Every structure is written in C-alpha cells, then in structure tokens.
PDB file of C-alpha atoms in Angstrom:
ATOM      1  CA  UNK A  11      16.664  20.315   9.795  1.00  0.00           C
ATOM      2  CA  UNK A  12      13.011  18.887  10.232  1.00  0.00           C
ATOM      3  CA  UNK A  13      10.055  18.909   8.004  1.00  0.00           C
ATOM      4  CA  UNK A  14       6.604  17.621   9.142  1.00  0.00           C
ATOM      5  CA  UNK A  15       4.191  16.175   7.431  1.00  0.00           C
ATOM      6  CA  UNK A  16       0.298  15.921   7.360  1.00  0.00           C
ATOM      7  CA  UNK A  17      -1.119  12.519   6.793  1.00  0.00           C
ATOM      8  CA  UNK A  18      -4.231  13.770   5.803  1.00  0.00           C
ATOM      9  CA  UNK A  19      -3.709  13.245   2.258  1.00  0.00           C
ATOM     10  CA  UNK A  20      -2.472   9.124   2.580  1.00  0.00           C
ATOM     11  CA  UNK A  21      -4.946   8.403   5.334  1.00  0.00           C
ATOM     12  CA  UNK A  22      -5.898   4.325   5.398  1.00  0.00           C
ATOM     13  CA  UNK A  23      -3.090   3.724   2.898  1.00  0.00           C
ATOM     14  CA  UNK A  24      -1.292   1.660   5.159  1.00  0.00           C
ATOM     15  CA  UNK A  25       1.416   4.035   5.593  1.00  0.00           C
ATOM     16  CA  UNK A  26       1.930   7.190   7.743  1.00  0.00           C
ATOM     17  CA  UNK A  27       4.655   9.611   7.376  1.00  0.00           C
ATOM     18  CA  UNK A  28       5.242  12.186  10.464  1.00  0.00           C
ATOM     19  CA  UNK A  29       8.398  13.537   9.712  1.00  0.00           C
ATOM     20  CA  UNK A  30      11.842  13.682   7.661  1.00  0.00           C
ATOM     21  CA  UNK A  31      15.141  15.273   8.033  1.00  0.00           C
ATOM     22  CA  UNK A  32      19.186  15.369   8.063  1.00  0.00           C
ATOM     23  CA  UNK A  33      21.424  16.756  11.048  1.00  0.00           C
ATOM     24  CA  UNK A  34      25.153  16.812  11.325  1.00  0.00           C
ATOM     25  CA  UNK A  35      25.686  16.174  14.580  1.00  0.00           C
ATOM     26  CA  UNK A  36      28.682  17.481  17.271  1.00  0.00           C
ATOM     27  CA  UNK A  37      31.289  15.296  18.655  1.00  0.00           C
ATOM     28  CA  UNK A  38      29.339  12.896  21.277  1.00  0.00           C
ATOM     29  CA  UNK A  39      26.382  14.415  20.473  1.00  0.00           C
ATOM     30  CA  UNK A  40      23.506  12.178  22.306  1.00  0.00           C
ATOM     31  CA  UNK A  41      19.784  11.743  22.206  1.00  0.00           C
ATOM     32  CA  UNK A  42      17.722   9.991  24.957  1.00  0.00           C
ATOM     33  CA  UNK A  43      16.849   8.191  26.404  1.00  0.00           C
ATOM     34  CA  UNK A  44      13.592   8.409  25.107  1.00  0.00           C
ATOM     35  CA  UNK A  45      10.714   6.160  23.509  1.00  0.00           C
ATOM     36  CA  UNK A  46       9.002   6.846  20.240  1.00  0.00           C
ATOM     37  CA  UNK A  47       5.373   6.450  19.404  1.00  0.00           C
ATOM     38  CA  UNK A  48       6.265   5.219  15.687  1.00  0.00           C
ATOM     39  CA  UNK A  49       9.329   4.003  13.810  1.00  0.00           C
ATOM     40  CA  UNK A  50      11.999   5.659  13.347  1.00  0.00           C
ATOM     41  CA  UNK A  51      14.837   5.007  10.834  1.00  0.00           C
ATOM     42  CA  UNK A  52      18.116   6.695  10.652  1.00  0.00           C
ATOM     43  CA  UNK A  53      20.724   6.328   7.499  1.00  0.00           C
ATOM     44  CA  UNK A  54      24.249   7.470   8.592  1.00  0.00           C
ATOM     45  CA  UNK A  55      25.891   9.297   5.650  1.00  0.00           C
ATOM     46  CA  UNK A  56      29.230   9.698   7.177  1.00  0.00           C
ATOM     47  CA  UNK A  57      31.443   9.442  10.237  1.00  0.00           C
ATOM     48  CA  UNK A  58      30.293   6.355  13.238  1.00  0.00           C
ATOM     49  CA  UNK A  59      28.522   6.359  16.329  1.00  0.00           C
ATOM     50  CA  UNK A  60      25.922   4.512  18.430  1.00  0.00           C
ATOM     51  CA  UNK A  61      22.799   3.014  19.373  1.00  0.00           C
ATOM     52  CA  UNK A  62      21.851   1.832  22.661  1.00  0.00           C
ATOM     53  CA  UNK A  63      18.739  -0.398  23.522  1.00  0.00           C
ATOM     54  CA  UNK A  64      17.498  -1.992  26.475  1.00  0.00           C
ATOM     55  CA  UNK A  65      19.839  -4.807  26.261  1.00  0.00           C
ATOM     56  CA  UNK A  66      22.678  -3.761  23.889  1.00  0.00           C
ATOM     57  CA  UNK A  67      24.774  -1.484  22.235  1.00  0.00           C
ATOM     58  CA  UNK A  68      24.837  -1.087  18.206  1.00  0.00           C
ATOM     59  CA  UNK A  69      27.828   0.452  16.485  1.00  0.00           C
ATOM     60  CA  UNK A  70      26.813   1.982  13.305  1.00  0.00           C
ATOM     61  CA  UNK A  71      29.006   3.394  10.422  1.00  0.00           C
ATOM     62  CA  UNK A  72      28.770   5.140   7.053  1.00  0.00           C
ATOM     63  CA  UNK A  73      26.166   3.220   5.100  1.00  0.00           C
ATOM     64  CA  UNK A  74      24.529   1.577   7.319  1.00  0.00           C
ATOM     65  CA  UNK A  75      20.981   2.085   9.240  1.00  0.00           C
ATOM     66  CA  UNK A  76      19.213   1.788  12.668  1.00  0.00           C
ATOM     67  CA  UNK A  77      15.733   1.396  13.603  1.00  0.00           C
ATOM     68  CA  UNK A  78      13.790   2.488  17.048  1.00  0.00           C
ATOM     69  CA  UNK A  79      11.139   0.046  17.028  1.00  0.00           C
ATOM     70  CA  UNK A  80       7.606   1.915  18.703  1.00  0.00           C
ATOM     71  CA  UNK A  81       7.562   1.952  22.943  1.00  0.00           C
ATOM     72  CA  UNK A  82      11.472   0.989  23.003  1.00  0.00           C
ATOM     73  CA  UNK A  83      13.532   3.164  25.388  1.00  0.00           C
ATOM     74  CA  UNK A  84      16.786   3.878  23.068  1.00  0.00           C
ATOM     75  CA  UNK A  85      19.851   6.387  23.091  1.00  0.00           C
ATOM     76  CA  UNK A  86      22.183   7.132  20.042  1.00  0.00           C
ATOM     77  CA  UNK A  87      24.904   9.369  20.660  1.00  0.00           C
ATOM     78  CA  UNK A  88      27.589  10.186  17.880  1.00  0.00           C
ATOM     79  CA  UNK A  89      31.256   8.789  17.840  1.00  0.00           C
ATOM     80  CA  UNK A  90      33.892  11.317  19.158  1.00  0.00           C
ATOM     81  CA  UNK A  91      36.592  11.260  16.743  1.00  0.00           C
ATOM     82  CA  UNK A  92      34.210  10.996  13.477  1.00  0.00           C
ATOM     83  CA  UNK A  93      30.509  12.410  14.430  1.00  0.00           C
ATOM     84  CA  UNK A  94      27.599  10.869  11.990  1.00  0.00           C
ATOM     85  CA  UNK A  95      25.691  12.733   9.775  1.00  0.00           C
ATOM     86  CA  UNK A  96      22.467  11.240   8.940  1.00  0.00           C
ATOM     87  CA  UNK A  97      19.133  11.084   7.388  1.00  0.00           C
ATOM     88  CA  UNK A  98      15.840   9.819   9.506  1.00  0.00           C
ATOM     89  CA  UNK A  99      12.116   9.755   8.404  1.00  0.00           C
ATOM     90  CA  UNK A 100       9.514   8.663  10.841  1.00  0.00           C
ATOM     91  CA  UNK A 101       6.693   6.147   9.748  1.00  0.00           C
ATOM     92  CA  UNK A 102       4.195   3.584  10.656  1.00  0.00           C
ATOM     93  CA  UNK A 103       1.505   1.665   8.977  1.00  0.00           C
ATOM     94  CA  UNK A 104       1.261  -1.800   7.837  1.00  0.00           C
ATOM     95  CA  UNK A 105       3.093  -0.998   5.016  1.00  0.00           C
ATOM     96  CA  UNK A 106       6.109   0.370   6.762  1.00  0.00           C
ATOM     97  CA  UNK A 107       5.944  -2.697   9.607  1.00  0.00           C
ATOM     98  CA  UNK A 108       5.658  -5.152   7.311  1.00  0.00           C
ATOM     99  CA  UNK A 109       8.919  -4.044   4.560  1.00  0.00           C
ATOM    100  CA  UNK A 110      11.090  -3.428   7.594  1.00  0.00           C
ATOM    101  CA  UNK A 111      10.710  -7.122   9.014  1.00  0.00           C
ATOM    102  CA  UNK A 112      11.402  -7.943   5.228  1.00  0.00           C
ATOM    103  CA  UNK A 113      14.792  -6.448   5.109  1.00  0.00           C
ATOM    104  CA  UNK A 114      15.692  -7.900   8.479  1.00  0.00           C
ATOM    105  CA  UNK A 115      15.377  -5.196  11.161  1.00  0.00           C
ATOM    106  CA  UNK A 116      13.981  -6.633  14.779  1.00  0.00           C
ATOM    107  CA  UNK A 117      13.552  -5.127  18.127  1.00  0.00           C
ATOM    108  CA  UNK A 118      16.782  -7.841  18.237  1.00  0.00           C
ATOM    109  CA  UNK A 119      18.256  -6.841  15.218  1.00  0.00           C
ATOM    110  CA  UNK A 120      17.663  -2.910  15.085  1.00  0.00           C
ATOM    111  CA  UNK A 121      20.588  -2.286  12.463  1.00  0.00           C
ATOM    112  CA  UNK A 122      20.724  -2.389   8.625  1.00  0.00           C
ATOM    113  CA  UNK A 123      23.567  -3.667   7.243  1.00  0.00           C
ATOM    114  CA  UNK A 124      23.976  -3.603   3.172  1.00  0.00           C
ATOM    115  CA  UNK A 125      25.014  -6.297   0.733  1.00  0.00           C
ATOM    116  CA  UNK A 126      28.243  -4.319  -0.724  1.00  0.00           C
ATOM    117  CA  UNK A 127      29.128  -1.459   1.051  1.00  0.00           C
ATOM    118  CA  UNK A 128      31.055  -0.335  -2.243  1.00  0.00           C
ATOM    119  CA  UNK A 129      27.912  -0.216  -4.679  1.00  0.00           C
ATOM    120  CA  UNK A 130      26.426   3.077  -4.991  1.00  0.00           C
ATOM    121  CA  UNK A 131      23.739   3.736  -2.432  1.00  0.00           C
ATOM    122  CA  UNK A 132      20.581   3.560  -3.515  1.00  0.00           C
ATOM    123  CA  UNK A 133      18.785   4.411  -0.014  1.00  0.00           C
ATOM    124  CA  UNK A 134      20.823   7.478   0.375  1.00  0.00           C
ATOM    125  CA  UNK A 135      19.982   8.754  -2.746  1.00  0.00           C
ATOM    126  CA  UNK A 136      16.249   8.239  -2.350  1.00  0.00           C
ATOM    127  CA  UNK A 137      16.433   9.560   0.917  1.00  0.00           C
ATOM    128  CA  UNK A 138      18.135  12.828   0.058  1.00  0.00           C
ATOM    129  CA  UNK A 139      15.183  12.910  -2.820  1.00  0.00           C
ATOM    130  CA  UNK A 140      12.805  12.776  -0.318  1.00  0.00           C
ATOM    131  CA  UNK A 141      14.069  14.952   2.451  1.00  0.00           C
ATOM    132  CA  UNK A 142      14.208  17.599  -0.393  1.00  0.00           C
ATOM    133  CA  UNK A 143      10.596  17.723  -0.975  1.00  0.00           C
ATOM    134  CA  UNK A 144       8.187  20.314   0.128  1.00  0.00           C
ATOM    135  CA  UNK A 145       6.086  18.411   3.072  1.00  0.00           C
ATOM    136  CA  UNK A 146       2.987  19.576   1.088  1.00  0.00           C
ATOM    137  CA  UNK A 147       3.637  16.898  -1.591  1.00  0.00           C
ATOM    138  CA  UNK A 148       2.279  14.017   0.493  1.00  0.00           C
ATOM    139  CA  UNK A 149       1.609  11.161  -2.051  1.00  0.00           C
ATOM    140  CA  UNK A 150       5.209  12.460  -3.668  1.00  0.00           C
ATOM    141  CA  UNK A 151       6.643  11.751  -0.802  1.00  0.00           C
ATOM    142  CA  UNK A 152       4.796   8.293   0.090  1.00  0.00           C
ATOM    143  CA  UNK A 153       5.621   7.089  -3.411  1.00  0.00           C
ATOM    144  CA  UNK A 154       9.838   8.058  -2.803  1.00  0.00           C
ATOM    145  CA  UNK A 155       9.039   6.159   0.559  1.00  0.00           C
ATOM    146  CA  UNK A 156       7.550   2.848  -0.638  1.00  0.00           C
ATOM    147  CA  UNK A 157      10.887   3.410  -3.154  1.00  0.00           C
ATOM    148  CA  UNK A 158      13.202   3.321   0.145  1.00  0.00           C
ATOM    149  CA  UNK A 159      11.585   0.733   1.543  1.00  0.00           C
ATOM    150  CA  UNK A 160      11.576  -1.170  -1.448  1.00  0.00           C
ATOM    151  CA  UNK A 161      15.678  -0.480  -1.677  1.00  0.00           C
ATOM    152  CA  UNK A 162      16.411  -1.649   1.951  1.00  0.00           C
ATOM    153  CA  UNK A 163      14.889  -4.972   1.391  1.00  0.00           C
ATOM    154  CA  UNK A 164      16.314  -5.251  -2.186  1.00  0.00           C
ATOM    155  CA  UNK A 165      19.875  -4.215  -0.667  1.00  0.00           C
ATOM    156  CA  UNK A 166      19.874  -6.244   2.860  1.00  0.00           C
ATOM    157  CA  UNK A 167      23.114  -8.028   4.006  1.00  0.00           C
ATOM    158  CA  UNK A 168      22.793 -11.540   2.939  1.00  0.00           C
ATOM    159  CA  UNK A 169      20.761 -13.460   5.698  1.00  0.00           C
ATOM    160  CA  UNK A 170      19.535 -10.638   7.103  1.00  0.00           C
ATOM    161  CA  UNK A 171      16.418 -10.524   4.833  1.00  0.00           C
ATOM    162  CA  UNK A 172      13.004 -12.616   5.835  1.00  0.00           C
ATOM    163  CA  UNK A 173      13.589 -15.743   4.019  1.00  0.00           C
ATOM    164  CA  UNK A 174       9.984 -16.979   3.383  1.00  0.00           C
ATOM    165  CA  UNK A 175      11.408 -19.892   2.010  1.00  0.00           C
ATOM    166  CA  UNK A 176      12.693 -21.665   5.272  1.00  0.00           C
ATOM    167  CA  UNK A 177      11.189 -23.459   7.308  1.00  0.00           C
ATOM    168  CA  UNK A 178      10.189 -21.620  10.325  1.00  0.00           C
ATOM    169  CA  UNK A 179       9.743 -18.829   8.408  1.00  0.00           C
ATOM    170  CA  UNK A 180       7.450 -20.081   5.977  1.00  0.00           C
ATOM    171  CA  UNK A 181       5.294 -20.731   8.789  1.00  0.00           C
ATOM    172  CA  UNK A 182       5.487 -17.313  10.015  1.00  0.00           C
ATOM    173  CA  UNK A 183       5.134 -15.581   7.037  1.00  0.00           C
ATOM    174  CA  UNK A 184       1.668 -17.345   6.934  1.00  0.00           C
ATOM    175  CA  UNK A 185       0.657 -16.378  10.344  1.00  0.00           C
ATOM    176  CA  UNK A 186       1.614 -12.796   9.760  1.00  0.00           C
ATOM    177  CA  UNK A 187      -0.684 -12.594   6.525  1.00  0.00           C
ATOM    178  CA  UNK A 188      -3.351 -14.742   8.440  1.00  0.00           C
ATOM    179  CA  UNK A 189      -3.370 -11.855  11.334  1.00  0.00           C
ATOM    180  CA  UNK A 190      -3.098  -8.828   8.719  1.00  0.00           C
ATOM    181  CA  UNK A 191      -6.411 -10.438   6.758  1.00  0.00           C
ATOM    182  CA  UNK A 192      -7.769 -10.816   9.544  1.00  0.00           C
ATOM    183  CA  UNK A 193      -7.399  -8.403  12.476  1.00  0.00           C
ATOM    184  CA  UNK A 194     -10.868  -6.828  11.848  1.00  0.00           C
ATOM    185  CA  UNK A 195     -12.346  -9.876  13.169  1.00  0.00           C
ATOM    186  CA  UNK A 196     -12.273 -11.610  16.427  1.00  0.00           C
ATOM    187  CA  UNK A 197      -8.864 -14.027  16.219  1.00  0.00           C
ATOM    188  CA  UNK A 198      -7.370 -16.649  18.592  1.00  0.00           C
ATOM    189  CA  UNK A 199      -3.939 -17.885  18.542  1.00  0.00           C
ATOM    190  CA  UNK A 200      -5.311 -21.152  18.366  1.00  0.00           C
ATOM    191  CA  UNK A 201      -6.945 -20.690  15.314  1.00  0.00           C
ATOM    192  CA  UNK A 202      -3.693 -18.937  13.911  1.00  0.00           C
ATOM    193  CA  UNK A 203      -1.755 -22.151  15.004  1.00  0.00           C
ATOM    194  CA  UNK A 204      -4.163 -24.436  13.454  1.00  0.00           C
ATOM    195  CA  UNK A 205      -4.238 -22.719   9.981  1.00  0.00           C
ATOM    196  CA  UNK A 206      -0.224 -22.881   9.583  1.00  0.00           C
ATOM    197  CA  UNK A 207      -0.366 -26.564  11.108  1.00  0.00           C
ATOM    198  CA  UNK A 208       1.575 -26.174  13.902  1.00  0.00           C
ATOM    199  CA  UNK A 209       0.830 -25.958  18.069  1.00  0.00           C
ATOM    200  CA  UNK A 210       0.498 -22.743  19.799  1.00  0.00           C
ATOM    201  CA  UNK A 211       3.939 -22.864  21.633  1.00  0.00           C
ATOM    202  CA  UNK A 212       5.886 -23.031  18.721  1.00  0.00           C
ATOM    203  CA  UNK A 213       3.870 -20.424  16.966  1.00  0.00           C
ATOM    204  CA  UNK A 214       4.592 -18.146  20.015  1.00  0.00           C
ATOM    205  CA  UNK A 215       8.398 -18.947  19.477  1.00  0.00           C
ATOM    206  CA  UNK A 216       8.644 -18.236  16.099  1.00  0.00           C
ATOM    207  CA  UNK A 217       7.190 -14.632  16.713  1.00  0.00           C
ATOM    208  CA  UNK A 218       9.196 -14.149  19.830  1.00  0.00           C
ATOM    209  CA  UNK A 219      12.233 -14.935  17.521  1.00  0.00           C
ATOM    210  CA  UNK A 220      11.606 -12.748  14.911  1.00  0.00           C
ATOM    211  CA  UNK A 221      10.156  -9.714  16.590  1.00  0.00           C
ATOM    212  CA  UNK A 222      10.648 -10.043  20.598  1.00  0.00           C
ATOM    213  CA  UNK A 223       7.316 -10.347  21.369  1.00  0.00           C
ATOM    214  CA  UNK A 224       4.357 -12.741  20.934  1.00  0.00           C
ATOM    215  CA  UNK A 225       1.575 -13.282  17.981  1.00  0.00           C
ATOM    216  CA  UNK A 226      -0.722 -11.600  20.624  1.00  0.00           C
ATOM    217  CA  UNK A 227       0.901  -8.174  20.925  1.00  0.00           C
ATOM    218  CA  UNK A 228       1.435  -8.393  17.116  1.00  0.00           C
ATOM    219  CA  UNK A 229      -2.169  -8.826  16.842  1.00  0.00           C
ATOM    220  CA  UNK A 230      -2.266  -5.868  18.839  1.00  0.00           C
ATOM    221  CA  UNK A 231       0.164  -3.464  17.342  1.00  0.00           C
ATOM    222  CA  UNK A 232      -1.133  -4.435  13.908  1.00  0.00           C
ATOM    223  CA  UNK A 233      -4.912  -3.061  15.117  1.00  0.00           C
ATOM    224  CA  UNK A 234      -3.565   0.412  16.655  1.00  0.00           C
ATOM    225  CA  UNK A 235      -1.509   1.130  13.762  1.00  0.00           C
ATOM    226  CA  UNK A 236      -5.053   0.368  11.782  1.00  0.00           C
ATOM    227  CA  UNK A 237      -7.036   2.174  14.164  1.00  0.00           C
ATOM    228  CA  UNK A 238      -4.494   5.254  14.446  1.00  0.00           C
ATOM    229  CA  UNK A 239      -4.647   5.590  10.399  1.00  0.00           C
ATOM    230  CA  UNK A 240      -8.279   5.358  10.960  1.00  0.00           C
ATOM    231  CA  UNK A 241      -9.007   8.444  13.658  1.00  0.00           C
ATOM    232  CA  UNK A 242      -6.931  10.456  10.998  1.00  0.00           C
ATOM    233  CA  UNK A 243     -10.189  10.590   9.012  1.00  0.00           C
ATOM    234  CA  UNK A 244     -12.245  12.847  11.182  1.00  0.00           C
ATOM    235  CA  UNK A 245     -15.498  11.752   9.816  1.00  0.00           C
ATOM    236  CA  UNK A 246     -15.192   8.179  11.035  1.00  0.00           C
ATOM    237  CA  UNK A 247     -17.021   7.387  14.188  1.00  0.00           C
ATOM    238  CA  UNK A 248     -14.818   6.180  16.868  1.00  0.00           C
ATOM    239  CA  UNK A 249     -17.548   3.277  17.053  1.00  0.00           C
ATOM    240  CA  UNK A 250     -17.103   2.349  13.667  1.00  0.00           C
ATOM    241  CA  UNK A 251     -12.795   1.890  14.082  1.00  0.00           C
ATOM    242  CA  UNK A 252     -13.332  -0.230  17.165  1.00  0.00           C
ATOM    243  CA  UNK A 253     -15.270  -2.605  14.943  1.00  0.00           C
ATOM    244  CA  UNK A 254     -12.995  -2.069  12.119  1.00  0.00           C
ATOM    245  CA  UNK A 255     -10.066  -3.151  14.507  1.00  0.00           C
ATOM    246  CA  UNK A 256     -11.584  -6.274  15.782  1.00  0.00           C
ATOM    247  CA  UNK A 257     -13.152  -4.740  18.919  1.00  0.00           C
ATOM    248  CA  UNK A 258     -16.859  -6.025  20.307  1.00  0.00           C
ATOM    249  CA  UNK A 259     -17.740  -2.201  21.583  1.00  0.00           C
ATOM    250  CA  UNK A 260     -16.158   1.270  21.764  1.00  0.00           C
ATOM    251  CA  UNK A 261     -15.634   0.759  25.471  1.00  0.00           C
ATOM    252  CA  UNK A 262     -13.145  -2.148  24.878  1.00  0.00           C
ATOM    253  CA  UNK A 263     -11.327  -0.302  22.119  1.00  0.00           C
ATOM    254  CA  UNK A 264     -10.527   2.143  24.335  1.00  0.00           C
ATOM    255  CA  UNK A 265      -9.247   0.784  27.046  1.00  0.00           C
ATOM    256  CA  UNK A 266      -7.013  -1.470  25.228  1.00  0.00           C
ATOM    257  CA  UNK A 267      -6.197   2.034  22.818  1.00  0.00           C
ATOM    258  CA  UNK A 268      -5.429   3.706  26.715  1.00  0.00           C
ATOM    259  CA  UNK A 269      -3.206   1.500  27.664  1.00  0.00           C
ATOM    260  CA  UNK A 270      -1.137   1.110  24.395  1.00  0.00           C
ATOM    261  CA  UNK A 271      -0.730   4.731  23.893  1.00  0.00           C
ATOM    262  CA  UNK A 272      -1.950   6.317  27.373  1.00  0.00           C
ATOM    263  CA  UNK A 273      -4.401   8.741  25.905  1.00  0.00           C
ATOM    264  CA  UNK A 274      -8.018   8.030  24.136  1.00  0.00           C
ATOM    265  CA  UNK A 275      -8.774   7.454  20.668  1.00  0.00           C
ATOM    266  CA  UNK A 276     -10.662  11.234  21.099  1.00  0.00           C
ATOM    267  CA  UNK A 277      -7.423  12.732  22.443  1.00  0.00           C
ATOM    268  CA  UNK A 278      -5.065  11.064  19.820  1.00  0.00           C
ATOM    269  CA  UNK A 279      -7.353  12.143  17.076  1.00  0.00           C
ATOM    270  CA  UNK A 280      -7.442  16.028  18.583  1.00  0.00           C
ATOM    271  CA  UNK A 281      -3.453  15.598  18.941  1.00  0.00           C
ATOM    272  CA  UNK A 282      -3.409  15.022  14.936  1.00  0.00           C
ATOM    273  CA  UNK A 283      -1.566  11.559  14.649  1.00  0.00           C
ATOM    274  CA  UNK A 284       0.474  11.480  18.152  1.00  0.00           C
ATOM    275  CA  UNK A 285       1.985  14.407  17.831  1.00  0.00           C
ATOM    276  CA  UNK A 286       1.035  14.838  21.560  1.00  0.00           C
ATOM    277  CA  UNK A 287      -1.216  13.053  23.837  1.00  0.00           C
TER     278      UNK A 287
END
C-alpha cells in the first residue's frame, strides 16, 4: 500500500513529503538495487531482514529503522524464516536532513536503533497515524511528521544521537548552522573554518566523519534540497532560485542542478518534485 502526496501545499517549509506506506513483505522478498532521489526511512513492525549498502550489510529487527540516504545504491531484502513488515515515508528538506543527523543516522550509520526496545513505541504509533491519513491533508500530515521526527531523536540508542556538547561536535554543529544561514550567499570552506576556529582539514574530517562526505557537497546538497522546494512554486523564476541558492547566474545553477540530479531545473519542475526526470 502507497499513498502519494502533493507538496504543493508545504512548499519552502523546509520539508517535502513524496510518499507513505506499509507492505508485508514475502519470505526473501528483495528490492534493488536501486538509488533514491530523497530519503527514505523504513520502521520494521515485525519479523527481521536486511539492508545492504555500498560497503556493508545492516541487519534490522522489530523496532528498529533504516535510512537510504539520497544517490546511495542500496538493497533490502526480507529475512526468510520471519519476513518484516514495515512502515516507510519518503522526505527531504532541511528539516528532514537536519533531525535525522540528530538522532544519529549517517550514510555510515544508516540504522536506528532505540533506547529500550521494551517501552511502547512511539514512532510506530505516529507512523501508523500518519500512513492512515488521506494524502489530501498535507499540513496534517507534515505536522504527524515533524512529530516522528521529533520521536526518533527523543528515542535514539544512547550515543547514537548528535551530541552538540562534545568536542568535535560542537564544532560541527556550528559549521552546519553557519552553511544552513548561509547557503544563499557565496561561501568558502575557509571562511567556514575560520568562524568555528579551526583549519580547513580538520573541518573536512569532522564532516567526512559524520556524514561520508565533505562540507563542500553538504554545501551542495543543502542548496538542491532549497532549490528543489523552490521550483515547486511555479511562479518563481528559475533565475530568481539560482540566486536564492547561492548561484552567480542561471547558467551555473544549472549545470551544477544537471549534474546532481541529471535533468534541468525546467524538467524537474515539469516532473512535479522528481517524480521522474
């Protein structure tokens, strides 16, 4: 079972919703490989099975989560002897990027764990709410979404949450809020470096820690999810996003745009959010 949704209504809120569902799936029942344009978050319910990435395999049980991070090539196939039954909902937006690195999930890291797997389940039961609702309800459903989010960071396995408070964290929390106040604008890592008071190598480590990926490409997938929330609004000039993203001219915006999503801004917005390029 799959419901759709149309963003139209939540458009520049800093968080997309493209779809929601549940699925009971067959003995060794298997999806991919295949690589998503957004994120996509999966809640088993019952029974086991697992999730492959590029460079590992994830067993994941009753209670627990995984996360397909955007561009990753991934498989999940269901255990034989006890198939999973789960819930998914697909999302971006800074919103949605920003809570999941909150309750710990990484391209490194791409399973949610709780803190007492004998507590009542919060997520599942705001999940079920929300896979209930007619796809119509948009800002219903955003406001049960924030609600998950907001229950996977609260219930995180201990020292799997983003600890602000340490050290190397502390200092990546502040680049990450430097780059989301700032992405509109022309940035350099140097300057990014310099306003957390550290050098530009260990800046780059921290980030390649915690996500797999430098402060550059974060830059970067910070100002397409901006600018994809942005060509949802049809009266914006494509002009006027490339500015709003940080880019000097349309032309730049959309070559960079081309070769993060390998269509134009034009063809994304006629494809209505990704839903085909």
């Amino acid at each position: 079972m799959q419901k759709d949704i149309n963003p139209d209504d939540i458009t520049q809120f800093g968080l997309n919703i493209y779809q929601y569902g549940h699925e009971v799936c067959a003995s060794r029942h298997s999806y991919g490989p295949a690589v998503r344009q957004h994120y996509l978050l999966h809640y088993v319910i019952t029974g086991s099975g697992t999730l492959y990435t590029e460079k590992q395999r994830w067993p994941v049980v009753k209670g627990e989560a995984f996360l397909i991070h955007p561009h990753e090539i991934t498989t999940y196939t269901a255990d034989k002897q006890t198939p999973w039954e789960y819930m998914w909902i697909e999302l971006d937006g800074l919103i949605a990027a920003r809570s999941l690195e909150k309750c710990g999930l990484r391209r490194d890291m791409p399973v949610w764990r709780p803190k007492d797997p004998l507590l009542p389940a919060m997520e599942s039961q705001l999940l079920q709410q929300l896979i209930a609702e007619d796809p119509q309800y948009s800002l219903r459903i955003t406001g049960l979404t924030c609600l998950l989010l907001d229950a996977l960071i609260a219930n995180a396995a201990a020292g799997r949450r983003f600890d602000a408070a340490s050290g190397g964290n502390r200092h990546l929390d502040a680049a990450v809020n430097f780059l989301e106040r700032h992405y509109h604008r022309s940035v350099t890592m140097s300057e990014v470096a310099a306003f957390c008071n550290i050098d530009r190598s260990y800046l780059s480590r921290l980030f390649q820690q915690q996500f797999g990926y430098g402060p550059k490409h974060y830059l970067l997938q910070l100002r397409m999810n901006v600018a994809t929330s942005l060509l949802e609004d049809n009266s914006l000039p494509i002009k006027i996003i490339a500015y709003s993203v940080g880019y000097s001219s349309q032309m730049q915006f959309a070559k960079v745009f081309h070769q993060h999503f390998n269509c134009s801004p034009s063809a994304w917005r006629l494809a209505k959010a990704g839903s085909g390029c």
